[in-house]
């Protein structure tokens, strides 16, 4: 029990997000069927008609905490726990929080724009956009650490991105544009709020260390 509490203290945002997603899922399961599209739509899933004509922009955020069934939830929470704690340790809880939510919102927005462009009226939900943002964020962390951060290398991270995107495109019923938007959001946000400050500090350290 103490080990669990120690872990939660070290990565409070990751643990809090996992708990929030699980609690949300359990509450909805008690209320109805999370595999039913109309039920999920009624409880905050993303849908272009609801957002555009109903002006329910909150769905860009609420959809991040909804999952279609237990398997969908389990897969996403496993990735969130494994990858999220690594990014949170690297950039700190505040920046990690911004990257997670920012990536999730960007992923949902890209998904929305794609559905509007192709004339689809799909129902979308899940934390995947934010999780792909974590993956994109880890790519940036590895890059600014000169290609290696702990056991992760640039090659491994890029391969992870490629495999994750491939898995989405080769599986039916997956909102791949949410994933793409999430990765892009994670890369951009992490570069600006973590990468640039880290590079500046590193450059100053090198400059101060020079001797003539």
PDB file of C-alpha atoms in Angstrom:
ATOM      1  CA  UNK A   1       0.000   0.000   0.000  1.00  0.00           C
ATOM      2  CA  UNK A   2       2.834   2.385   0.836  1.00  0.00           C
ATOM      3  CA  UNK A   3       4.404   1.725  -2.579  1.00  0.00           C
ATOM      4  CA  UNK A   4       1.157   2.687  -4.281  1.00  0.00           C
ATOM      5  CA  UNK A   5       0.948   5.896  -2.259  1.00  0.00           C
ATOM      6  CA  UNK A   6       4.583   6.725  -3.043  1.00  0.00           C
ATOM      7  CA  UNK A   7       3.898   6.202  -6.748  1.00  0.00           C
ATOM      8  CA  UNK A   8       0.811   8.422  -6.564  1.00  0.00           C
ATOM      9  CA  UNK A   9       2.837  11.171  -4.856  1.00  0.00           C
ATOM     10  CA  UNK A  10       5.480  11.065  -7.587  1.00  0.00           C
ATOM     11  CA  UNK A  11       3.005  11.198 -10.497  1.00  0.00           C
ATOM     12  CA  UNK A  12      -0.216  12.670  -9.032  1.00  0.00           C
ATOM     13  CA  UNK A  13      -1.640  13.915 -12.335  1.00  0.00           C
ATOM     14  CA  UNK A  14      -1.305  10.553 -14.086  1.00  0.00           C
ATOM     15  CA  UNK A  15      -2.844   8.675 -11.169  1.00  0.00           C
ATOM     16  CA  UNK A  16      -5.601  11.274 -10.828  1.00  0.00           C
ATOM     17  CA  UNK A  17      -6.463  11.058 -14.521  1.00  0.00           C
ATOM     18  CA  UNK A  18      -6.623   7.259 -14.410  1.00  0.00           C
ATOM     19  CA  UNK A  19      -8.915   7.383 -11.383  1.00  0.00           C
ATOM     20  CA  UNK A  20     -11.123  10.049 -12.973  1.00  0.00           C
ATOM     21  CA  UNK A  21     -11.525   8.022 -16.171  1.00  0.00           C
ATOM     22  CA  UNK A  22     -12.325   4.829 -14.269  1.00  0.00           C
ATOM     23  CA  UNK A  23     -14.837   6.525 -11.961  1.00  0.00           C
ATOM     24  CA  UNK A  24     -16.538   8.195 -14.929  1.00  0.00           C
ATOM     25  CA  UNK A  25     -16.781   4.852 -16.703  1.00  0.00           C
ATOM     26  CA  UNK A  26     -18.213   3.070 -13.659  1.00  0.00           C
ATOM     27  CA  UNK A  27     -20.818   5.769 -13.084  1.00  0.00           C
ATOM     28  CA  UNK A  28     -21.945   5.574 -16.713  1.00  0.00           C
ATOM     29  CA  UNK A  29     -21.992   1.770 -16.621  1.00  0.00           C
ATOM     30  CA  UNK A  30     -24.322   1.938 -13.629  1.00  0.00           C
ATOM     31  CA  UNK A  31     -26.537   4.403 -15.487  1.00  0.00           C
ATOM     32  CA  UNK A  32     -26.634   2.541 -18.785  1.00  0.00           C
ATOM     33  CA  UNK A  33     -24.601   0.911 -21.569  1.00  0.00           C
ATOM     34  CA  UNK A  34     -21.264   2.494 -22.503  1.00  0.00           C
ATOM     35  CA  UNK A  35     -21.136   0.477 -25.719  1.00  0.00           C
ATOM     36  CA  UNK A  36     -24.314   2.181 -26.937  1.00  0.00           C
ATOM     37  CA  UNK A  37     -23.568   5.166 -29.170  1.00  0.00           C
ATOM     38  CA  UNK A  38     -26.752   7.057 -28.363  1.00  0.00           C
ATOM     39  CA  UNK A  39     -26.210   6.631 -24.636  1.00  0.00           C
ATOM     40  CA  UNK A  40     -22.666   7.968 -24.975  1.00  0.00           C
ATOM     41  CA  UNK A  41     -23.903  10.830 -27.140  1.00  0.00           C
ATOM     42  CA  UNK A  42     -26.380  11.777 -24.431  1.00  0.00           C
ATOM     43  CA  UNK A  43     -23.550  11.918 -21.887  1.00  0.00           C
ATOM     44  CA  UNK A  44     -20.934  14.028 -23.650  1.00  0.00           C
ATOM     45  CA  UNK A  45     -19.412  12.111 -26.567  1.00  0.00           C
ATOM     46  CA  UNK A  46     -18.079  14.123 -29.500  1.00  0.00           C
ATOM     47  CA  UNK A  47     -20.431  14.631 -32.435  1.00  0.00           C
ATOM     48  CA  UNK A  48     -20.183  17.293 -35.175  1.00  0.00           C
ATOM     49  CA  UNK A  49     -23.917  17.999 -35.295  1.00  0.00           C
ATOM     50  CA  UNK A  50     -24.121  18.527 -31.536  1.00  0.00           C
ATOM     51  CA  UNK A  51     -21.047  20.764 -31.528  1.00  0.00           C
ATOM     52  CA  UNK A  52     -21.740  22.796 -34.644  1.00  0.00           C
ATOM     53  CA  UNK A  53     -25.497  23.229 -34.481  1.00  0.00           C
ATOM     54  CA  UNK A  54     -26.070  22.633 -30.780  1.00  0.00           C
ATOM     55  CA  UNK A  55     -23.051  24.792 -29.879  1.00  0.00           C
ATOM     56  CA  UNK A  56     -22.019  22.155 -27.345  1.00  0.00           C
ATOM     57  CA  UNK A  57     -18.289  22.854 -27.501  1.00  0.00           C
ATOM     58  CA  UNK A  58     -17.785  21.274 -24.105  1.00  0.00           C
ATOM     59  CA  UNK A  59     -17.904  17.914 -25.897  1.00  0.00           C
ATOM     60  CA  UNK A  60     -14.342  18.496 -27.098  1.00  0.00           C
ATOM     61  CA  UNK A  61     -13.321  18.048 -23.463  1.00  0.00           C
ATOM     62  CA  UNK A  62     -16.011  15.745 -22.045  1.00  0.00           C
ATOM     63  CA  UNK A  63     -15.408  13.156 -24.777  1.00  0.00           C
ATOM     64  CA  UNK A  64     -11.849  12.737 -23.452  1.00  0.00           C
ATOM     65  CA  UNK A  65     -13.194  11.007 -20.331  1.00  0.00           C
ATOM     66  CA  UNK A  66     -15.680   8.630 -21.990  1.00  0.00           C
ATOM     67  CA  UNK A  67     -14.925   5.114 -23.221  1.00  0.00           C
ATOM     68  CA  UNK A  68     -16.873   2.613 -25.286  1.00  0.00           C
ATOM     69  CA  UNK A  69     -16.806  -0.433 -23.026  1.00  0.00           C
ATOM     70  CA  UNK A  70     -14.332  -1.963 -20.602  1.00  0.00           C
ATOM     71  CA  UNK A  71     -11.736  -3.069 -23.163  1.00  0.00           C
ATOM     72  CA  UNK A  72     -11.510   0.438 -24.633  1.00  0.00           C
ATOM     73  CA  UNK A  73     -11.034   1.842 -21.124  1.00  0.00           C
ATOM     74  CA  UNK A  74      -8.491  -0.801 -20.068  1.00  0.00           C
ATOM     75  CA  UNK A  75      -6.325  -0.309 -23.158  1.00  0.00           C
ATOM     76  CA  UNK A  76      -6.257   3.463 -22.772  1.00  0.00           C
ATOM     77  CA  UNK A  77      -5.644   3.419 -19.007  1.00  0.00           C
ATOM     78  CA  UNK A  78      -2.768   0.972 -19.384  1.00  0.00           C
ATOM     79  CA  UNK A  79      -1.054   3.278 -21.882  1.00  0.00           C
ATOM     80  CA  UNK A  80      -1.847   6.347 -19.785  1.00  0.00           C
ATOM     81  CA  UNK A  81      -0.341   4.767 -16.673  1.00  0.00           C
ATOM     82  CA  UNK A  82       2.796   3.465 -18.396  1.00  0.00           C
ATOM     83  CA  UNK A  83       3.592   6.428 -20.659  1.00  0.00           C
ATOM     84  CA  UNK A  84       1.964   9.196 -18.653  1.00  0.00           C
ATOM     85  CA  UNK A  85       4.055   8.635 -15.557  1.00  0.00           C
ATOM     86  CA  UNK A  86       7.219   8.821 -17.673  1.00  0.00           C
ATOM     87  CA  UNK A  87       6.275  12.155 -19.253  1.00  0.00           C
ATOM     88  CA  UNK A  88       5.071  13.569 -15.938  1.00  0.00           C
ATOM     89  CA  UNK A  89       8.401  12.728 -14.298  1.00  0.00           C
ATOM     90  CA  UNK A  90      10.267  14.327 -17.199  1.00  0.00           C
ATOM     91  CA  UNK A  91       8.411  17.639 -17.511  1.00  0.00           C
ATOM     92  CA  UNK A  92       6.729  18.019 -14.114  1.00  0.00           C
ATOM     93  CA  UNK A  93       3.029  17.828 -13.160  1.00  0.00           C
ATOM     94  CA  UNK A  94       1.959  21.319 -14.269  1.00  0.00           C
ATOM     95  CA  UNK A  95       3.456  21.091 -17.755  1.00  0.00           C
ATOM     96  CA  UNK A  96       2.281  17.509 -18.068  1.00  0.00           C
ATOM     97  CA  UNK A  97      -1.264  18.572 -17.196  1.00  0.00           C
ATOM     98  CA  UNK A  98      -1.141  21.242 -19.914  1.00  0.00           C
ATOM     99  CA  UNK A  99       0.246  18.814 -22.494  1.00  0.00           C
ATOM    100  CA  UNK A 100      -2.345  16.149 -21.714  1.00  0.00           C
ATOM    101  CA  UNK A 101      -5.384  18.403 -21.867  1.00  0.00           C
ATOM    102  CA  UNK A 102      -4.053  20.495 -24.734  1.00  0.00           C
ATOM    103  CA  UNK A 103      -3.309  17.422 -26.842  1.00  0.00           C
ATOM    104  CA  UNK A 104      -6.698  15.921 -26.048  1.00  0.00           C
ATOM    105  CA  UNK A 105      -8.492  19.089 -27.114  1.00  0.00           C
ATOM    106  CA  UNK A 106      -6.411  19.415 -30.291  1.00  0.00           C
ATOM    107  CA  UNK A 107      -7.061  15.768 -31.148  1.00  0.00           C
ATOM    108  CA  UNK A 108     -10.801  16.213 -30.632  1.00  0.00           C
ATOM    109  CA  UNK A 109     -10.792  19.398 -32.717  1.00  0.00           C
ATOM    110  CA  UNK A 110      -8.903  17.753 -35.604  1.00  0.00           C
ATOM    111  CA  UNK A 111     -11.374  14.855 -35.435  1.00  0.00           C
ATOM    112  CA  UNK A 112     -14.279  17.306 -35.521  1.00  0.00           C
ATOM    113  CA  UNK A 113     -12.881  19.187 -38.516  1.00  0.00           C
ATOM    114  CA  UNK A 114     -12.286  15.927 -40.402  1.00  0.00           C
ATOM    115  CA  UNK A 115     -15.854  14.739 -39.758  1.00  0.00           C
ATOM    116  CA  UNK A 116     -17.213  18.073 -40.973  1.00  0.00           C
ATOM    117  CA  UNK A 117     -15.069  17.971 -44.120  1.00  0.00           C
ATOM    118  CA  UNK A 118     -16.146  14.442 -45.103  1.00  0.00           C
ATOM    119  CA  UNK A 119     -19.751  14.958 -44.032  1.00  0.00           C
ATOM    120  CA  UNK A 120     -19.647  12.295 -41.306  1.00  0.00           C
ATOM    121  CA  UNK A 121     -21.870  12.485 -38.242  1.00  0.00           C
ATOM    122  CA  UNK A 122     -19.967   9.971 -36.120  1.00  0.00           C
ATOM    123  CA  UNK A 123     -19.940   9.622 -32.349  1.00  0.00           C
ATOM    124  CA  UNK A 124     -16.432   9.699 -30.914  1.00  0.00           C
ATOM    125  CA  UNK A 125     -15.030   9.323 -27.393  1.00  0.00           C
ATOM    126  CA  UNK A 126     -11.913   8.251 -25.556  1.00  0.00           C
ATOM    127  CA  UNK A 127      -8.655   9.472 -24.059  1.00  0.00           C
ATOM    128  CA  UNK A 128      -6.656   8.377 -27.104  1.00  0.00           C
ATOM    129  CA  UNK A 129      -5.987  11.892 -28.413  1.00  0.00           C
ATOM    130  CA  UNK A 130      -4.452  12.932 -25.088  1.00  0.00           C
ATOM    131  CA  UNK A 131      -2.500   9.657 -24.854  1.00  0.00           C
ATOM    132  CA  UNK A 132      -1.113  10.122 -28.351  1.00  0.00           C
ATOM    133  CA  UNK A 133      -0.179  13.606 -27.169  1.00  0.00           C
ATOM    134  CA  UNK A 134       1.850  11.963 -24.411  1.00  0.00           C
ATOM    135  CA  UNK A 135       3.633   9.863 -27.036  1.00  0.00           C
ATOM    136  CA  UNK A 136       4.352  12.986 -29.095  1.00  0.00           C
ATOM    137  CA  UNK A 137       5.572  14.716 -25.945  1.00  0.00           C
ATOM    138  CA  UNK A 138       7.963  11.865 -25.167  1.00  0.00           C
ATOM    139  CA  UNK A 139       9.402  12.151 -28.683  1.00  0.00           C
ATOM    140  CA  UNK A 140      10.273  15.785 -27.959  1.00  0.00           C
ATOM    141  CA  UNK A 141      11.736  14.931 -24.542  1.00  0.00           C
ATOM    142  CA  UNK A 142      13.993  12.305 -26.109  1.00  0.00           C
ATOM    143  CA  UNK A 143      15.065  14.672 -28.892  1.00  0.00           C
ATOM    144  CA  UNK A 144      16.029  17.551 -26.583  1.00  0.00           C
ATOM    145  CA  UNK A 145      17.968  15.085 -24.424  1.00  0.00           C
ATOM    146  CA  UNK A 146      20.156  14.396 -27.461  1.00  0.00           C
ATOM    147  CA  UNK A 147      18.331  11.314 -28.623  1.00  0.00           C
ATOM    148  CA  UNK A 148      18.099   9.335 -25.398  1.00  0.00           C
ATOM    149  CA  UNK A 149      16.012   9.631 -22.232  1.00  0.00           C
ATOM    150  CA  UNK A 150      16.232   6.744 -19.778  1.00  0.00           C
ATOM    151  CA  UNK A 151      15.674   3.589 -21.850  1.00  0.00           C
ATOM    152  CA  UNK A 152      13.958   5.471 -24.676  1.00  0.00           C
ATOM    153  CA  UNK A 153      15.728   6.592 -27.845  1.00  0.00           C
ATOM    154  CA  UNK A 154      14.568   8.692 -30.792  1.00  0.00           C
ATOM    155  CA  UNK A 155      14.361   5.569 -32.935  1.00  0.00           C
ATOM    156  CA  UNK A 156      12.231   3.722 -30.368  1.00  0.00           C
ATOM    157  CA  UNK A 157       9.868   6.660 -29.907  1.00  0.00           C
ATOM    158  CA  UNK A 158       9.361   7.233 -33.637  1.00  0.00           C
ATOM    159  CA  UNK A 159       8.744   3.507 -34.068  1.00  0.00           C
ATOM    160  CA  UNK A 160       6.191   3.670 -31.248  1.00  0.00           C
ATOM    161  CA  UNK A 161       4.373   6.534 -32.980  1.00  0.00           C
ATOM    162  CA  UNK A 162       4.389   4.683 -36.316  1.00  0.00           C
ATOM    163  CA  UNK A 163       3.132   1.421 -34.801  1.00  0.00           C
ATOM    164  CA  UNK A 164       0.441   3.164 -32.754  1.00  0.00           C
ATOM    165  CA  UNK A 165      -0.867   5.041 -35.796  1.00  0.00           C
ATOM    166  CA  UNK A 166      -0.679   1.908 -37.951  1.00  0.00           C
ATOM    167  CA  UNK A 167      -2.665  -0.064 -35.373  1.00  0.00           C
ATOM    168  CA  UNK A 168      -5.361   2.600 -35.490  1.00  0.00           C
ATOM    169  CA  UNK A 169      -5.582   2.702 -39.288  1.00  0.00           C
ATOM    170  CA  UNK A 170      -5.673  -1.085 -39.542  1.00  0.00           C
ATOM    171  CA  UNK A 171      -8.525  -1.362 -37.039  1.00  0.00           C
ATOM    172  CA  UNK A 172     -12.118  -0.460 -37.863  1.00  0.00           C
ATOM    173  CA  UNK A 173     -14.075   2.001 -35.760  1.00  0.00           C
ATOM    174  CA  UNK A 174     -11.015   3.979 -34.599  1.00  0.00           C
ATOM    175  CA  UNK A 175     -10.908   7.779 -34.713  1.00  0.00           C
ATOM    176  CA  UNK A 176      -7.503   8.073 -36.373  1.00  0.00           C
ATOM    177  CA  UNK A 177      -7.679  11.817 -36.923  1.00  0.00           C
ATOM    178  CA  UNK A 178      -8.059  12.228 -33.172  1.00  0.00           C
ATOM    179  CA  UNK A 179      -4.811  10.268 -32.811  1.00  0.00           C
ATOM    180  CA  UNK A 180      -3.020  12.326 -35.454  1.00  0.00           C
ATOM    181  CA  UNK A 181      -4.190  15.581 -33.892  1.00  0.00           C
ATOM    182  CA  UNK A 182      -3.111  14.341 -30.470  1.00  0.00           C
ATOM    183  CA  UNK A 183       0.418  13.481 -31.633  1.00  0.00           C
ATOM    184  CA  UNK A 184       0.818  16.841 -33.365  1.00  0.00           C
ATOM    185  CA  UNK A 185      -0.555  18.648 -30.327  1.00  0.00           C
ATOM    186  CA  UNK A 186       1.774  16.755 -28.001  1.00  0.00           C
ATOM    187  CA  UNK A 187       4.836  17.540 -30.113  1.00  0.00           C
ATOM    188  CA  UNK A 188       4.053  21.239 -30.479  1.00  0.00           C
ATOM    189  CA  UNK A 189       2.981  21.830 -26.872  1.00  0.00           C
ATOM    190  CA  UNK A 190       5.891  19.906 -25.369  1.00  0.00           C
ATOM    191  CA  UNK A 191       8.401  21.680 -27.598  1.00  0.00           C
ATOM    192  CA  UNK A 192       7.174  25.113 -26.559  1.00  0.00           C
ATOM    193  CA  UNK A 193       6.539  24.590 -22.844  1.00  0.00           C
ATOM    194  CA  UNK A 194       9.358  22.137 -22.130  1.00  0.00           C
ATOM    195  CA  UNK A 195      11.751  21.768 -25.076  1.00  0.00           C
ATOM    196  CA  UNK A 196      12.615  25.420 -25.639  1.00  0.00           C
ATOM    197  CA  UNK A 197      13.109  26.240 -21.909  1.00  0.00           C
ATOM    198  CA  UNK A 198      15.259  23.113 -21.508  1.00  0.00           C
ATOM    199  CA  UNK A 199      17.421  23.999 -24.518  1.00  0.00           C
ATOM    200  CA  UNK A 200      17.819  27.573 -23.289  1.00  0.00           C
ATOM    201  CA  UNK A 201      18.926  26.388 -19.841  1.00  0.00           C
ATOM    202  CA  UNK A 202      21.330  23.904 -21.399  1.00  0.00           C
ATOM    203  CA  UNK A 203      22.812  26.600 -23.660  1.00  0.00           C
ATOM    204  CA  UNK A 204      23.281  28.969 -20.720  1.00  0.00           C
ATOM    205  CA  UNK A 205      25.007  26.200 -18.771  1.00  0.00           C
ATOM    206  CA  UNK A 206      27.401  25.548 -21.625  1.00  0.00           C
ATOM    207  CA  UNK A 207      28.092  29.260 -22.049  1.00  0.00           C
ATOM    208  CA  UNK A 208      28.811  29.737 -18.346  1.00  0.00           C
ATOM    209  CA  UNK A 209      31.101  26.736 -18.390  1.00  0.00           C
ATOM    210  CA  UNK A 210      33.396  28.041 -21.145  1.00  0.00           C
ATOM    211  CA  UNK A 211      36.899  29.213 -20.270  1.00  0.00           C
ATOM    212  CA  UNK A 212      39.233  31.321 -22.396  1.00  0.00           C
TER     213      UNK A 212
END
